[in-house]
Coordinates of C-alpha atoms and ligand atoms in Angstrom, one line a residue:
M1037 CA 0.0 0.0 0.0
D1038 CA 1.4 3.4 -1.0
V1039 CA 0.2 5.5 1.9
T1040 CA 0.5 8.8 0.0
D1041 CA -2.0 7.6 -2.6
L1042 CA -4.7 7.1 -0.1
T1043 CA -7.4 9.8 0.4
L1044 CA -7.5 11.4 3.8
I1045 CA -10.5 9.3 4.9
E1046 CA -8.9 6.1 3.6
L1047 CA -5.7 6.8 5.5
R1048 CA -7.6 7.9 8.6
D1049 CA -9.4 4.5 8.5
A1050 CA -6.3 2.5 7.9
I1051 CA -4.7 4.2 10.9
A1052 CA -7.8 3.6 13.1
R1053 CA -7.7 -0.1 12.1
R1054 CA -4.0 -0.2 12.9
D1055 CA -3.2 -1.3 9.3
C1056 CA -0.9 1.6 9.1
A1057 CA 0.9 3.3 12.0
A1058 CA 0.5 7.0 12.3
A1059 CA 4.3 7.2 12.4
E1060 CA 4.4 5.3 9.1
A1061 CA 1.9 7.7 7.6
A1062 CA 3.9 10.7 8.8
R1063 CA 7.2 9.2 7.5
A1064 CA 5.7 8.5 4.1
C1065 CA 4.5 12.1 3.7
L1066 CA 7.8 13.5 5.0
D1067 CA 9.8 11.3 2.7
R1068 CA 7.7 12.3 -0.3
I1069 CA 8.1 15.9 0.6
E1070 CA 11.8 15.5 0.8
A1071 CA 11.9 13.8 -2.6
V1072 CA 9.3 15.9 -4.5
D1073 CA 9.1 19.3 -2.9
P1074 CA 12.5 20.6 -4.0
G1075 CA 10.9 20.8 -7.5
L1076 CA 7.7 22.3 -6.3
H1077 CA 8.4 24.5 -3.2
A1078 CA 5.0 23.9 -1.7
F1079 CA 6.5 24.1 1.8
L1080 CA 8.3 26.9 3.6
Q1081 CA 9.0 24.7 6.7
V1082 CA 8.8 21.0 7.3
F1083 CA 8.5 19.8 10.9
R1084 CA 10.1 16.4 10.5
D1085 CA 11.1 15.7 14.1
E1086 CA 8.0 17.2 15.7
A1087 CA 5.7 15.4 13.3
L1088 CA 7.3 12.0 13.9
A1089 CA 7.3 12.5 17.7
R1090 CA 3.6 13.5 17.6
A1091 CA 2.7 10.6 15.3
E1092 CA 4.4 8.2 17.7
S1093 CA 2.5 9.6 20.6
I1094 CA -0.8 9.2 18.6
D1095 CA 0.2 5.6 18.0
A1096 CA 0.7 5.1 21.7
R1097 CA -2.7 6.6 22.5
L1098 CA -4.3 4.5 19.8
S1099 CA -2.9 1.4 21.4
A1100 CA -3.9 2.4 24.9
E1101 CA -7.3 4.1 24.2
G1102 CA -8.5 3.1 20.7
A1103 CA -9.3 5.3 17.7
G1104 CA -12.6 6.6 19.1
A1105 CA -10.9 8.3 22.0
V1106 CA -8.1 9.9 20.0
G1107 CA -10.3 11.8 17.5
P1108 CA -11.7 11.8 14.0
L1109 CA -8.3 12.8 12.5
A1110 CA -6.1 10.5 14.6
G1111 CA -2.7 10.3 12.9
V1112 CA -3.6 12.1 9.7
P1113 CA -0.8 14.3 8.3
I1114 CA -1.9 17.8 7.5
A1115 CA -0.1 20.8 6.0
I1116 CA -1.1 24.4 7.1
K1117 CA -0.7 27.7 5.2
D1118 CA 2.0 29.8 6.7
N1119 CA -0.4 32.6 7.7
L1120 CA -1.8 30.4 10.5
C1121 CA -0.1 30.7 13.9
L1122 CA 1.5 27.7 15.5
D1123 CA 3.4 27.9 18.8
Y1124 CA 6.5 26.4 17.3
G1125 CA 8.4 27.0 14.1
R1126 CA 8.0 30.4 12.3
T1127 CA 4.9 32.1 11.0
T1128 CA 6.2 34.1 8.0
C1129 CA 3.1 34.9 5.9
G1130 CA 5.5 34.6 3.0
S1131 CA 6.9 38.0 4.0
R1132 CA 10.4 39.3 4.8
I1133 CA 8.9 41.4 7.5
L1134 CA 7.9 38.2 9.4
E1135 CA 10.8 36.1 8.2
N1136 CA 11.9 35.2 11.8
Y1137 CA 8.6 35.7 13.6
E1138 CA 7.7 33.0 16.1
S1139 CA 4.1 33.0 17.2
P1140 CA 3.6 32.5 20.9
Y1141 CA 0.2 30.8 20.3
T1142 CA -1.6 28.4 18.0
A1143 CA -4.6 29.4 15.8
T1144 CA -8.0 28.0 17.0
C1145 CA -8.5 26.2 13.7
V1146 CA -5.1 24.5 13.9
Q1147 CA -5.7 23.6 17.6
R1148 CA -9.0 22.0 16.6
L1149 CA -7.2 19.8 14.1
L1150 CA -4.7 18.9 16.8
D1151 CA -7.5 18.1 19.2
A1152 CA -9.0 15.8 16.6
G1153 CA -5.6 13.9 16.4
A1154 CA -4.0 15.4 13.3
V1155 CA -0.3 15.6 12.8
I1156 CA 1.0 18.9 11.4
V1157 CA 3.8 18.1 9.0
G1158 CA 4.7 21.6 7.8
K1159 CA 3.7 25.1 6.7
T1160 CA 3.0 25.9 3.1
N1161 CA 3.9 28.7 0.8
L1162 CA 1.6 31.6 0.0
D1163 CA 1.5 35.0 -1.7
E1164 CA 2.8 37.6 0.8
F1165 CA 0.1 38.1 3.4
A1166 CA -2.2 36.1 1.1
M1167 CA -2.3 38.9 -1.4
G1168 CA -2.2 37.3 -4.8
S1169 CA -3.6 34.6 -7.1
S1170 CA -0.4 32.8 -8.1
T1171 CA 1.9 32.3 -5.0
E1172 CA 4.5 34.3 -7.0
H1173 CA 4.3 37.2 -4.5
S1174 CA 5.9 35.0 -1.8
A1175 CA 9.1 36.6 -0.6
F1176 CA 10.6 33.1 -0.6
G1177 CA 10.0 32.2 -4.3
P1178 CA 7.0 30.8 -6.0
T1179 CA 5.4 27.4 -5.8
R1180 CA 5.2 25.4 -9.0
N1181 CA 2.1 23.7 -10.3
P1182 CA 2.5 19.8 -10.0
W1183 CA 0.7 19.4 -13.4
D1184 CA 3.2 21.7 -15.2
R1185 CA 6.1 23.1 -13.3
Q1186 CA 6.4 26.1 -15.7
R1187 CA 3.0 27.2 -14.4
A1188 CA 1.7 28.8 -11.2
P1189 CA -0.5 26.7 -8.8
G1190 CA -2.8 29.6 -8.3
G1191 CA -2.9 31.5 -5.0
S1192 CA -2.7 32.7 -2.5
S1193 CA -2.9 29.2 -0.9
G1194 CA -0.8 27.7 -3.7
G1195 CA 1.5 25.7 -1.5
S1196 CA -1.4 23.9 0.2
A1197 CA -3.1 23.2 -3.1
A1198 CA 0.1 21.9 -4.7
A1199 CA 0.9 19.8 -1.6
V1200 CA -2.4 18.0 -1.7
A1201 CA -2.4 17.6 -5.5
A1202 CA 1.2 16.2 -5.5
R1203 CA 0.2 13.8 -2.7
L1204 CA 2.6 15.3 -0.2
T1205 CA -0.2 15.4 2.3
P1206 CA -3.8 14.1 2.0
G1207 CA -5.2 17.4 3.3
A1208 CA -4.2 21.0 4.1
L1209 CA -5.6 24.3 5.4
G1210 CA -5.7 27.5 3.5
S1211 CA -7.4 30.9 3.8
D1212 CA -9.8 32.5 1.4
T1213 CA -10.3 36.2 1.3
G1214 CA -11.2 36.6 -2.4
G1215 CA -10.7 33.1 -3.7
S1216 CA -7.4 31.9 -2.3
I1217 CA -8.6 28.4 -1.4
R1218 CA -10.9 27.8 -4.4
Q1219 CA -8.8 29.2 -7.3
P1220 CA -5.6 27.2 -6.4
A1221 CA -7.8 24.2 -5.8
A1222 CA -9.1 24.6 -9.3
H1223 CA -5.6 25.1 -10.8
C1224 CA -4.2 22.0 -9.0
G1225 CA -7.2 19.7 -9.5
V1226 CA -8.2 19.3 -5.9
V1227 CA -11.3 20.2 -3.7
G1228 CA -11.2 23.5 -1.9
L1229 CA -13.9 24.7 0.5
K1230 CA -14.4 28.3 1.7
P1231 CA -16.9 28.0 4.6
T1232 CA -19.5 30.6 5.4
Y1233 CA -18.0 33.7 6.9
G1234 CA -18.1 33.1 10.7
R1235 CA -18.0 29.3 10.5
V1236 CA -14.4 29.0 11.3
S1237 CA -12.6 31.1 13.9
R1238 CA -10.1 33.6 12.6
W1239 CA -8.2 33.7 15.9
G1240 CA -4.6 33.1 14.9
L1241 CA -5.1 33.6 11.2
V1242 CA -2.9 36.6 10.4
A1243 CA -5.4 39.2 9.2
F1244 CA -5.5 40.4 5.6
A1245 CA -9.1 41.7 5.1
S1246 CA -11.0 40.8 8.2
S1247 CA -14.5 41.1 6.9
F1248 CA -13.7 38.5 4.2
D1249 CA -11.0 36.2 5.6
Q1250 CA -12.1 32.6 6.2
V1251 CA -10.1 29.5 6.9
G1252 CA -11.0 26.3 5.0
P1253 CA -9.7 22.9 3.9
F1254 CA -8.2 21.3 0.8
G1255 CA -8.7 17.6 0.1
R1256 CA -8.6 15.3 -2.9
T1257 CA -12.3 14.4 -2.5
V1258 CA -15.4 16.2 -1.3
A1259 CA -15.6 13.8 1.7
D1260 CA -12.1 14.7 2.8
A1261 CA -12.9 18.4 2.7
A1262 CA -16.1 17.7 4.6
L1263 CA -14.3 15.8 7.3
L1264 CA -11.7 18.6 7.8
C1265 CA -14.5 21.2 7.8
E1266 CA -16.4 19.4 10.5
A1267 CA -13.2 19.5 12.6
L1268 CA -12.6 23.2 12.0
C1269 CA -16.0 24.8 12.5
G1270 CA -17.7 26.0 15.6
P1271 CA -17.9 29.1 17.8
D1272 CA -14.8 30.5 19.5
P1273 CA -14.9 33.1 22.3
L1274 CA -11.6 34.4 21.0
D1275 CA -13.2 35.6 17.7
S1276 CA -16.2 37.7 18.0
T1277 CA -17.1 37.2 14.4
S1278 CA -17.3 33.4 14.8
A1279 CA -20.9 32.4 14.6
E1280 CA -22.8 30.8 17.5
V1281 CA -23.7 27.8 15.5
E1282 CA -22.6 24.2 16.1
P1283 CA -20.3 22.5 13.6
P1284 CA -22.4 20.9 10.8
A1285 CA -22.5 17.1 10.6
L1286 CA -21.5 17.0 6.9
L1287 CA -20.4 13.5 6.4
A1288 CA -23.5 11.8 7.7
T1289 CA -25.6 12.9 4.7
L1290 CA -22.9 13.6 2.1
E1291 CA -23.7 10.5 0.0
R1292 CA -27.4 11.3 -0.1
P1293 CA -28.2 12.9 -3.5
I1294 CA -30.4 16.0 -3.5
D1295 CA -33.8 15.2 -4.9
G1296 CA -34.9 17.8 -7.4
L1297 CA -31.6 19.6 -7.3
R1298 CA -31.9 23.1 -8.7
L1299 CA -28.7 25.0 -9.7
G1300 CA -28.6 28.6 -10.9
I1301 CA -26.3 29.3 -13.9
P1302 CA -25.4 33.0 -14.3
A1303 CA -25.1 34.4 -17.7
Q1304 CA -21.4 35.3 -17.0
A1305 CA -20.5 31.6 -16.6
R1306 CA -21.2 31.2 -20.3
S1307 CA -19.8 34.5 -21.5
G1308 CA -16.9 35.2 -23.9
G1309 CA -14.4 36.1 -21.2
V1310 CA -13.9 32.4 -20.3
D1311 CA -11.2 30.2 -21.8
P1312 CA -12.7 27.7 -24.3
D1313 CA -11.5 24.6 -22.4
V1314 CA -13.0 26.0 -19.2
S1315 CA -16.3 26.7 -21.0
A1316 CA -16.3 23.1 -22.4
A1317 CA -15.6 21.6 -19.0
F1318 CA -18.2 23.7 -17.4
A1319 CA -20.8 22.7 -20.1
A1320 CA -19.9 19.1 -19.6
A1321 CA -20.4 19.5 -15.8
C1322 CA -23.8 21.1 -16.4
S1323 CA -24.7 18.0 -18.5
V1324 CA -23.6 15.7 -15.8
Y1325 CA -25.9 17.5 -13.4
E1326 CA -28.8 17.3 -15.9
S1327 CA -28.2 13.6 -16.4
L1328 CA -28.5 13.2 -12.6
G1329 CA -31.9 14.8 -12.8
A1330 CA -31.0 18.4 -11.8
T1331 CA -32.7 21.4 -13.2
L1332 CA -30.4 24.2 -14.4
V1333 CA -32.0 27.6 -14.2
L1334 CA -30.4 30.5 -16.1
I1335 CA -30.2 33.4 -13.7
D1336 CA -29.2 37.0 -13.7
L1337 CA -26.6 38.3 -11.3
P1338 CA -26.5 41.8 -12.7
N1339 CA -24.0 43.1 -10.3
L1340 CA -21.4 40.3 -10.5
E1341 CA -19.3 42.6 -12.8
Y1342 CA -18.7 45.0 -9.9
G1343 CA -17.2 42.3 -7.7
I1344 CA -13.6 42.8 -8.6
A1345 CA -13.8 46.6 -8.3
A1346 CA -15.6 46.5 -5.0
Y1347 CA -13.3 43.8 -3.6
Y1348 CA -10.1 45.6 -4.7
I1349 CA -11.3 48.7 -2.8
I1350 CA -12.5 47.1 0.4
A1351 CA -9.9 44.4 0.8
P1352 CA -6.9 46.8 0.4
A1353 CA -8.7 49.3 2.7
E1354 CA -8.9 46.6 5.4
A1355 CA -5.4 45.4 4.6
S1356 CA -3.9 48.9 5.0
T1357 CA -5.2 49.1 8.5
N1358 CA -4.4 45.5 9.5
L1359 CA -0.8 45.9 8.2
A1360 CA -0.2 49.1 10.2
R1361 CA 0.9 47.0 13.1
Y1362 CA 4.1 45.9 11.2
D1363 CA 6.1 48.9 12.3
G1364 CA 9.5 47.3 13.0
I1365 CA 8.9 47.8 16.7
R1366 CA 6.2 45.4 17.8
Y1367 CA 6.6 42.7 15.2
G1368 CA 9.1 41.3 12.9
R1369 CA 11.9 42.9 11.0
R1370 CA 13.5 46.1 12.3
A1371 CA 15.7 48.2 10.0
R1372 CA 19.1 49.5 11.1
L1373 CA 19.3 53.1 12.1
E1374 CA 22.4 55.3 11.8
P1375 CA 23.1 57.6 14.8
G1376 CA 20.9 60.6 14.7
E1377 CA 18.1 59.0 12.5
D1378 CA 14.6 59.2 14.0
L1379 CA 11.6 57.0 14.7
E1380 CA 9.9 57.9 11.4
T1381 CA 13.0 56.7 9.5
L1382 CA 12.8 53.4 11.4
Y1383 CA 9.2 52.9 10.4
R1384 CA 9.8 53.9 6.8
R1385 CA 12.9 51.7 6.4
S1386 CA 11.5 48.7 8.2
R1387 CA 8.3 48.7 6.1
G1388 CA 10.2 49.7 3.0
E1389 CA 12.6 46.7 3.3
G1390 CA 10.1 44.3 4.8
F1391 CA 7.1 44.5 2.4
G1392 CA 7.1 43.3 -1.2
A1393 CA 5.7 45.3 -4.1
E1394 CA 2.2 43.9 -4.1
V1395 CA 1.7 44.4 -0.4
K1396 CA 2.9 48.0 -0.8
R1397 CA 0.5 48.5 -3.7
R1398 CA -2.4 47.3 -1.5
I1399 CA -1.4 49.5 1.4
M1400 CA -1.3 52.5 -1.0
L1401 CA -4.6 51.6 -2.7
G1402 CA -6.3 51.1 0.7
T1403 CA -4.9 54.2 2.3
Y1404 CA -6.0 56.2 -0.7
A1405 CA -9.5 54.8 -0.7
L1406 CA -10.0 55.5 3.0
S1407 CA -8.5 59.0 3.0
A1408 CA -10.7 62.0 3.8
G1409 CA -12.5 63.3 0.7
Y1410 CA -12.3 60.0 -1.2
Y1411 CA -14.0 57.8 1.4
D1412 CA -17.5 58.4 0.0
A1413 CA -16.4 58.1 -3.6
Y1414 CA -14.6 54.8 -3.2
Y1415 CA -15.0 52.9 0.1
K1416 CA -18.6 53.7 0.6
K1417 CA -19.6 53.0 -3.0
A1418 CA -17.7 49.7 -2.8
Q1419 CA -19.7 48.7 0.3
Q1420 CA -22.9 49.6 -1.6
A1421 CA -21.8 47.4 -4.4
R1422 CA -21.0 44.6 -1.9
R1423 CA -24.6 44.8 -0.6
V1424 CA -26.2 44.6 -4.1
I1425 CA -24.0 41.7 -5.0
K1426 CA -25.1 39.8 -1.9
G1427 CA -28.7 40.8 -2.8
D1428 CA -28.3 39.3 -6.3
F1429 CA -27.3 36.0 -4.8
D1430 CA -30.0 36.0 -2.1
R1431 CA -32.7 36.9 -4.6
A1432 CA -31.6 34.2 -7.1
L1433 CA -31.4 31.5 -4.5
D1434 CA -34.8 32.4 -3.0
E1435 CA -36.9 33.5 -5.9
E1436 CA -35.7 30.6 -8.1
G1437 CA -35.8 28.1 -5.2
L1438 CA -32.2 27.2 -6.0
H1439 CA -30.0 24.9 -3.9
A1440 CA -26.8 26.6 -5.2
V1441 CA -25.3 28.7 -7.9
F1442 CA -22.9 26.9 -10.3
L1443 CA -20.1 28.7 -12.1
P1444 CA -16.5 28.2 -13.1
T1445 CA -13.9 28.8 -10.4
A1446 CA -11.4 30.6 -12.5
P1447 CA -11.7 32.1 -16.0
G1448 CA -8.8 30.0 -17.3
P1449 CA -6.6 27.1 -16.4
A1450 CA -3.2 27.5 -14.6
F1451 CA -1.1 30.2 -16.3
K1452 CA 2.6 30.3 -16.8
L1453 CA 4.9 31.7 -14.0
G1454 CA 5.5 35.3 -14.8
A1455 CA 2.6 35.7 -17.2
K1456 CA 0.7 38.1 -14.9
T1457 CA 3.2 39.5 -12.5
A1458 CA 3.8 42.6 -14.5
D1459 CA 0.1 43.4 -14.9
P1460 CA -1.7 43.6 -11.5
L1461 CA -5.1 44.0 -13.2
A1462 CA -4.7 40.8 -15.2
M1463 CA -3.9 39.0 -11.9
Y1464 CA -6.9 40.5 -10.1
L1465 CA -9.2 39.3 -12.9
E1466 CA -8.3 35.7 -12.0
D1467 CA -10.7 36.3 -9.0
F1468 CA -13.7 37.3 -11.2
F1469 CA -15.8 34.3 -10.2
T1470 CA -14.6 33.8 -6.7
V1471 CA -14.8 37.2 -4.9
A1472 CA -18.6 37.3 -5.0
A1473 CA -18.9 34.5 -2.3
N1474 CA -16.5 36.5 -0.1
L1475 CA -18.4 39.8 -0.7
A1476 CA -21.6 38.0 0.2
G1477 CA -20.1 35.9 3.0
L1478 CA -21.5 32.7 1.4
P1479 CA -20.0 29.2 1.5
A1480 CA -18.4 28.0 -1.8
V1481 CA -16.5 25.0 -3.0
S1482 CA -14.3 24.3 -6.0
F1483 CA -14.0 20.8 -7.3
P1484 CA -12.4 19.2 -10.4
I1485 CA -14.7 19.1 -13.5
G1486 CA -12.3 18.5 -16.4
L1487 CA -8.9 18.9 -17.9
A1488 CA -7.7 21.6 -20.3
Q1489 CA -4.8 21.2 -22.7
A1490 CA -2.0 23.7 -23.1
D1491 CA 1.4 23.2 -24.6
G1492 CA 1.2 19.5 -24.2
S1493 CA 0.2 19.6 -20.5
A1494 CA -3.1 18.5 -19.1
L1495 CA -4.3 21.2 -16.7
P1496 CA -7.2 20.8 -14.3
V1497 CA -10.4 22.9 -14.5
G1498 CA -12.5 23.7 -11.4
G1499 CA -16.2 24.2 -11.1
Q1500 CA -17.6 26.2 -8.2
L1501 CA -20.9 25.9 -6.2
V1502 CA -22.1 28.8 -4.0
A1503 CA -24.9 28.1 -1.5
R1504 CA -26.8 29.9 1.3
A1505 CA -25.1 31.0 4.4
F1506 CA -24.4 28.1 6.8
D1507 CA -25.7 25.6 4.3
E1508 CA -22.4 23.8 3.7
M1509 CA -24.4 20.6 3.8
T1510 CA -26.3 21.3 0.6
L1511 CA -23.2 22.7 -1.0
L1512 CA -21.1 19.6 -0.4
R1513 CA -23.9 17.2 -1.2
A1514 CA -24.4 18.9 -4.5
A1515 CA -20.6 18.8 -5.2
R1516 CA -20.5 15.1 -4.2
M1517 CA -23.2 14.3 -6.7
H1518 CA -21.0 15.5 -9.5
E1519 CA -17.9 13.8 -8.1
A1520 CA -19.7 10.4 -7.7
A1521 CA -20.7 10.5 -11.3
T1522 CA -17.3 11.4 -12.7
D1523 CA -13.6 10.5 -12.2
W1524 CA -11.9 13.9 -12.5
H1525 CA -10.9 13.8 -8.9
T1526 CA -8.9 10.6 -9.4
Q1527 CA -6.7 12.1 -12.1
K1528 CA -3.1 12.6 -10.9
P1529 CA -0.5 15.1 -11.9
P1530 CA 2.6 13.6 -13.6
A1531 CA 4.7 12.2 -10.7
Ligands
LIG1762 N1 -6.4 36.9 -5.1 C1 -7.1 37.7 -4.2 C2 -6.3 38.8 -3.7 O1 -5.2 38.9 -4.2 C3 -7.6 36.8 -3.0 C4 -6.6 36.5 -2.1 C5 -7.1 35.7 -1.0 O2 -8.2 35.1 -1.0 N2 -6.3 35.6 0.1 O3 -6.6 39.6 -2.9

């Protein structure tokens, strides 16, 4: 049995049955990371000793107490995005400014995985402070797409998506502010879930845009993402925006198809701006749903077009305030001062040296949008656009009696490294289909629906479902229906 080929649930069950020791599972992942990751750079840090020691302690507990007592993720190796705090190792956010930052505490969501018995094997690469759609804005170099190493894995959680696609770990955590779980999931051919805003505690997730940020899982199957989501969710007194709702029991009904499934298809999903291979895969996925008895309803989301503009005002505005704390005094990198230089010079130099170009661009955009005299013209208008976009989704879901809206995850398949780094707007347009769920706070999932062809490489295509707030159950059941009828999720990138 090649442990790294198992899905998360298969591996979890093998460990619970004691067919595979947790230490053996951890070692298999660590060895594969050592062999494969130098060509991918999905990981910023690997915790070999800590992971093996923890896996051995899980094995001892499994022997003494049995799997039921240890937890639903007993012994499962997981990777976490490096903007999640962990009380050992470093938490860099892909930034020079936090290059040597050691968090004194562990994020609630990570603690929940640990409480469920998971083994954290390492921390994954990301665009600096999660700002980007390709992982190329990492200060520590890009991650490569396992399907074609000349291409980006998407971003900002590109390291986590690539790790799961390349079978370095069976599951991983990412964060999604405007698409950063779903878009890399699509480009790497895995499942990525952004839960409803408020489902998962943000305590210990380094803030980018606090009214959008949400932590969520990657897996190779819908069930794997569902299992991780169950473990992550639930109220947390340490995050006042975490909702007072109990974690959903997603796995119990996952295999039950939805009778009379009704999916809304927005006009934009079929418009000219989408790559032909993505359009073809999307049309094929629609046919799969129809063959399963679903009704597809053409819907109008008239304000979807304003999503990018609204998001790229509000998210930088929030980022500019969240990033004010990196002043070279309280956190992270501190610049050298010559005798006689003042405090302002220290701030300027520390931030000037510590932040990369995209982060500086966001701080300038956000500061401008919030400045006196421009606030009403930009920030307030963007908030109004946010409200009407949410209204579009609510209306479509309710008036048409839909279970979910179905649309592509990204307008094209994975693009070449360097293709969009010189053109920020082109990079931002990658998020055309994903930002709406963040603006509206709705749960959304991306899952594999086909393969595109480019320059001799097969490249995964993702489809995206968006459901009502706190209805992850319907969302994932609908995604599972497509998965059960197709085998796109079993396709593997070249070794
Ligand atoms: N690509 C988007 C951005 O650059 C979303 C990033 C994210 O979700 N963290 O802001």
